[in-house]
Protein backbone atom coordinates (compact mmCIF):
# COMPACT_ATOMS: atom_id res chain seq x y z
CA UNK A 1 121.29 123.76 94.02
CA UNK A 2 121.98 121.14 91.36
CA UNK A 3 121.43 118.36 93.90
CA UNK A 4 118.15 119.94 94.98
CA UNK A 5 117.06 120.05 91.34
CA UNK A 6 117.96 116.38 90.79
CA UNK A 7 116.05 115.35 93.94
CA UNK A 8 113.03 117.41 92.91
CA UNK A 9 113.12 115.92 89.42
CA UNK A 10 113.32 112.37 90.82
CA UNK A 11 110.37 113.09 93.12
CA UNK A 12 108.30 114.55 90.26
CA UNK A 13 109.08 111.53 88.09
CA UNK A 14 108.13 109.09 90.86
CA UNK A 15 104.88 110.96 91.61
CA UNK A 16 103.99 111.28 87.95
CA UNK A 17 100.64 109.51 88.20
CA UNK A 18 99.07 111.61 91.00
CA UNK A 19 100.73 114.84 89.82
CA UNK A 20 99.57 114.30 86.24
CA UNK A 21 96.01 113.75 87.45
CA UNK A 22 96.11 116.83 89.67
CA UNK A 23 97.71 119.38 87.35
CA UNK A 24 97.79 117.71 83.89
CA UNK A 25 99.43 120.36 81.65
CA UNK A 26 101.12 121.86 84.69
CA UNK A 27 102.90 118.54 85.24
CA UNK A 28 104.64 118.75 81.89
CA UNK A 29 105.56 122.37 82.52
CA UNK A 30 106.94 121.33 85.91
CA UNK A 31 109.07 118.58 84.35
CA UNK A 32 110.44 120.96 81.70
CA UNK A 33 111.20 123.57 84.38
CA UNK A 34 112.95 120.99 86.57
CA UNK A 35 115.06 119.69 83.67
CA UNK A 36 116.03 123.30 82.83
CA UNK A 37 116.88 123.91 86.50
CA UNK A 38 119.00 120.76 86.62
CA UNK A 39 120.87 121.55 83.40
CA UNK A 40 121.52 125.15 84.44
CA UNK A 41 122.83 124.37 87.91
CA UNK A 42 124.83 121.36 86.75
CA UNK A 43 126.41 123.51 84.05
CA UNK A 44 127.21 126.24 86.60
CA UNK A 45 128.67 123.66 88.98
CA UNK A 46 130.92 122.19 86.30
CA UNK A 47 131.99 125.65 85.10
CA UNK A 48 132.80 126.74 88.65
CA UNK A 49 135.00 123.69 89.14
CA UNK A 50 136.69 124.29 85.80
CA UNK A 51 137.37 127.95 86.63
CA UNK A 52 139.07 126.81 89.84
CA UNK A 53 141.08 124.26 87.82
CA UNK A 54 139.47 121.41 89.78
CA UNK A 55 139.26 119.15 86.74
CA UNK A 56 138.62 115.96 88.68
CA UNK A 57 135.67 117.52 90.52
CA UNK A 58 134.27 118.97 87.28
CA UNK A 59 134.52 115.57 85.62
CA UNK A 60 132.96 113.88 88.64
CA UNK A 61 130.04 116.34 88.78
CA UNK A 62 129.42 115.95 85.04
CA UNK A 63 129.66 112.16 85.25
CA UNK A 64 127.23 112.01 88.19
CA UNK A 65 124.79 114.29 86.32
CA UNK A 66 124.90 112.14 83.20
CA UNK A 67 124.41 108.93 85.18
CA UNK A 68 121.53 110.32 87.26
CA UNK A 69 119.90 111.81 84.15
CA UNK A 70 120.12 108.46 82.39
CA UNK A 71 118.71 106.64 85.43
CA UNK A 72 115.78 109.06 85.64
CA UNK A 73 114.86 108.51 82.01
CA UNK A 74 114.94 104.70 82.04
CA UNK A 75 112.32 103.32 84.49
CA UNK A 76 108.58 103.25 84.05
CA UNK A 77 107.76 105.59 86.91
CA UNK A 78 104.07 104.72 86.94
CA UNK A 79 104.97 101.08 87.62
CA UNK A 80 107.42 102.07 90.35
CA UNK A 81 104.80 104.25 92.05
CA UNK A 82 102.03 101.64 91.81
CA UNK A 83 104.29 98.77 92.92
CA UNK A 84 105.60 100.66 95.94
CA UNK A 85 102.15 101.88 96.98
CA UNK A 86 100.82 98.35 96.59
CA UNK A 87 103.62 96.96 98.76
CA UNK A 88 103.11 99.61 101.44
CA UNK A 89 99.33 99.12 101.53
CA UNK A 90 99.08 95.38 100.92
CA UNK A 91 96.93 94.87 104.02
CA UNK A 92 94.40 97.44 102.78
CA UNK A 93 94.24 95.74 99.40
CA UNK A 94 93.75 92.40 101.13
CA UNK A 95 90.92 93.89 103.25
CA UNK A 96 89.32 95.14 100.05
CA UNK A 97 89.61 91.67 98.50
CA UNK A 98 88.12 90.04 101.61
CA UNK A 99 85.15 92.43 101.55
CA UNK A 100 84.63 91.67 97.85
CA UNK A 101 84.70 87.89 98.42
CA UNK A 102 82.25 88.19 101.34
CA UNK A 103 79.88 90.49 99.46
CA UNK A 104 80.35 93.30 102.00
CA UNK A 105 80.59 97.04 101.23
CA UNK A 106 84.02 97.89 99.85
CA UNK A 107 86.17 99.95 102.28
CA UNK A 108 87.93 102.35 99.92
CA UNK A 109 90.57 104.44 101.75
CA UNK A 110 91.30 108.06 100.78
CA UNK A 111 94.75 107.31 99.33
CA UNK A 112 93.18 105.08 96.71
CA UNK A 113 92.43 108.26 94.75
CA UNK A 114 96.20 108.38 94.08
CA UNK A 115 95.72 105.23 91.98
CA UNK A 116 92.13 105.30 90.84
CA UNK A 117 90.73 107.74 88.32
CA UNK A 118 87.71 108.51 90.46
CA UNK A 119 88.79 107.09 93.82
CA UNK A 120 86.36 104.20 93.54
CA UNK A 121 86.60 100.47 93.07
CA UNK A 122 84.08 98.66 90.89
CA UNK A 123 82.89 95.10 91.29
CA UNK A 124 82.52 93.23 88.01
CA UNK A 125 81.33 89.71 87.26
CA UNK A 126 84.76 88.09 87.56
CA UNK A 127 86.83 90.71 89.34
CA UNK A 128 87.15 93.76 91.50
CA UNK A 129 88.53 96.57 89.32
CA UNK A 130 90.37 99.78 90.18
CA UNK A 131 90.71 101.99 87.07
CA UNK A 132 94.15 103.64 86.95
CA UNK A 133 94.05 105.19 83.47
CA UNK A 134 91.47 105.75 80.76
CA UNK A 135 92.02 107.78 77.61
CA UNK A 136 89.84 110.82 77.04
CA UNK A 137 87.41 108.95 74.78
CA UNK A 138 87.17 105.92 77.09
CA UNK A 139 88.42 103.66 74.30
CA UNK A 140 91.33 102.18 76.22
CA UNK A 141 92.07 101.71 79.88
CA UNK A 142 94.38 100.01 82.34
CA UNK A 143 94.09 99.31 86.03
CA UNK A 144 94.45 96.99 88.98
CA UNK A 145 92.10 94.07 89.48
CA UNK A 146 91.50 91.49 92.13
CA UNK A 147 90.75 88.20 90.37
CA UNK A 148 89.91 85.50 92.95
CA UNK A 149 89.69 82.66 90.42
CA UNK A 150 91.62 82.11 87.19
CA UNK A 151 89.85 83.64 84.20
CA UNK A 152 88.65 81.46 81.34
CA UNK A 153 89.62 82.30 77.77
CA UNK A 154 86.30 84.10 77.23
CA UNK A 155 86.34 86.04 80.52
CA UNK A 156 87.44 89.67 80.24
CA UNK A 157 87.63 92.65 82.58
CA UNK A 158 86.03 95.90 81.42
CA UNK A 159 88.81 98.51 81.62
CA UNK A 160 86.98 101.34 79.81
CA UNK A 161 83.65 101.87 78.08
CA UNK A 162 85.17 100.65 74.82
CA UNK A 163 87.89 98.32 76.06
CA UNK A 164 88.30 94.91 77.62
CA UNK A 165 91.48 93.73 79.31
CA UNK A 166 93.21 90.69 80.71
CA UNK A 167 95.58 90.38 83.67
CA UNK A 168 99.20 90.79 82.56
CA UNK A 169 101.36 91.33 85.67
CA UNK A 170 100.79 89.83 89.12
CA UNK A 171 101.11 91.74 92.39
CA UNK A 172 100.38 88.59 94.39
CA UNK A 173 97.37 87.37 96.43
CA UNK A 174 95.07 87.57 93.39
CA UNK A 175 95.88 91.20 92.49
CA UNK A 176 96.84 91.87 88.88
CA UNK A 177 97.76 94.69 86.54
CA UNK A 178 95.17 94.64 83.73
CA UNK A 179 95.71 95.91 80.20
């Protein structure tokens, strides 16, 4: 049961972006419930081993739980999710970029709603922009942009109604993370 809890917690952390969008407050309640589940079952596992005088197994279970817990709290799960989805769907992103360069209608697949706030991609003057996050007042935003040519110092990408961003992290083939 402890292993099932750890796997569920890892899955919920990895899928943070789409889960947070889908259930917002429920996501945080889910994370708290999963951490409670993990602590309870790990504690029961260690106590069961200790009651059977299996000290090495109790120590091993506790050590594995501490290591896995530390590993789950370290990475930026949004980046891991976006990077892996980008790698798995690189050909779709490239098709989107090709349509943008040719001035054709943008073929936005259904799974793009896992990344985009509204499931749409917007063409701007210098880039094709996919909004990933915007705060509730639309003052700040981040997202993914296709920038076919290098931006000048005075070229910016509109990331929210009150925010402008610049590419900060490259995905390759002209795709960038914009903050």
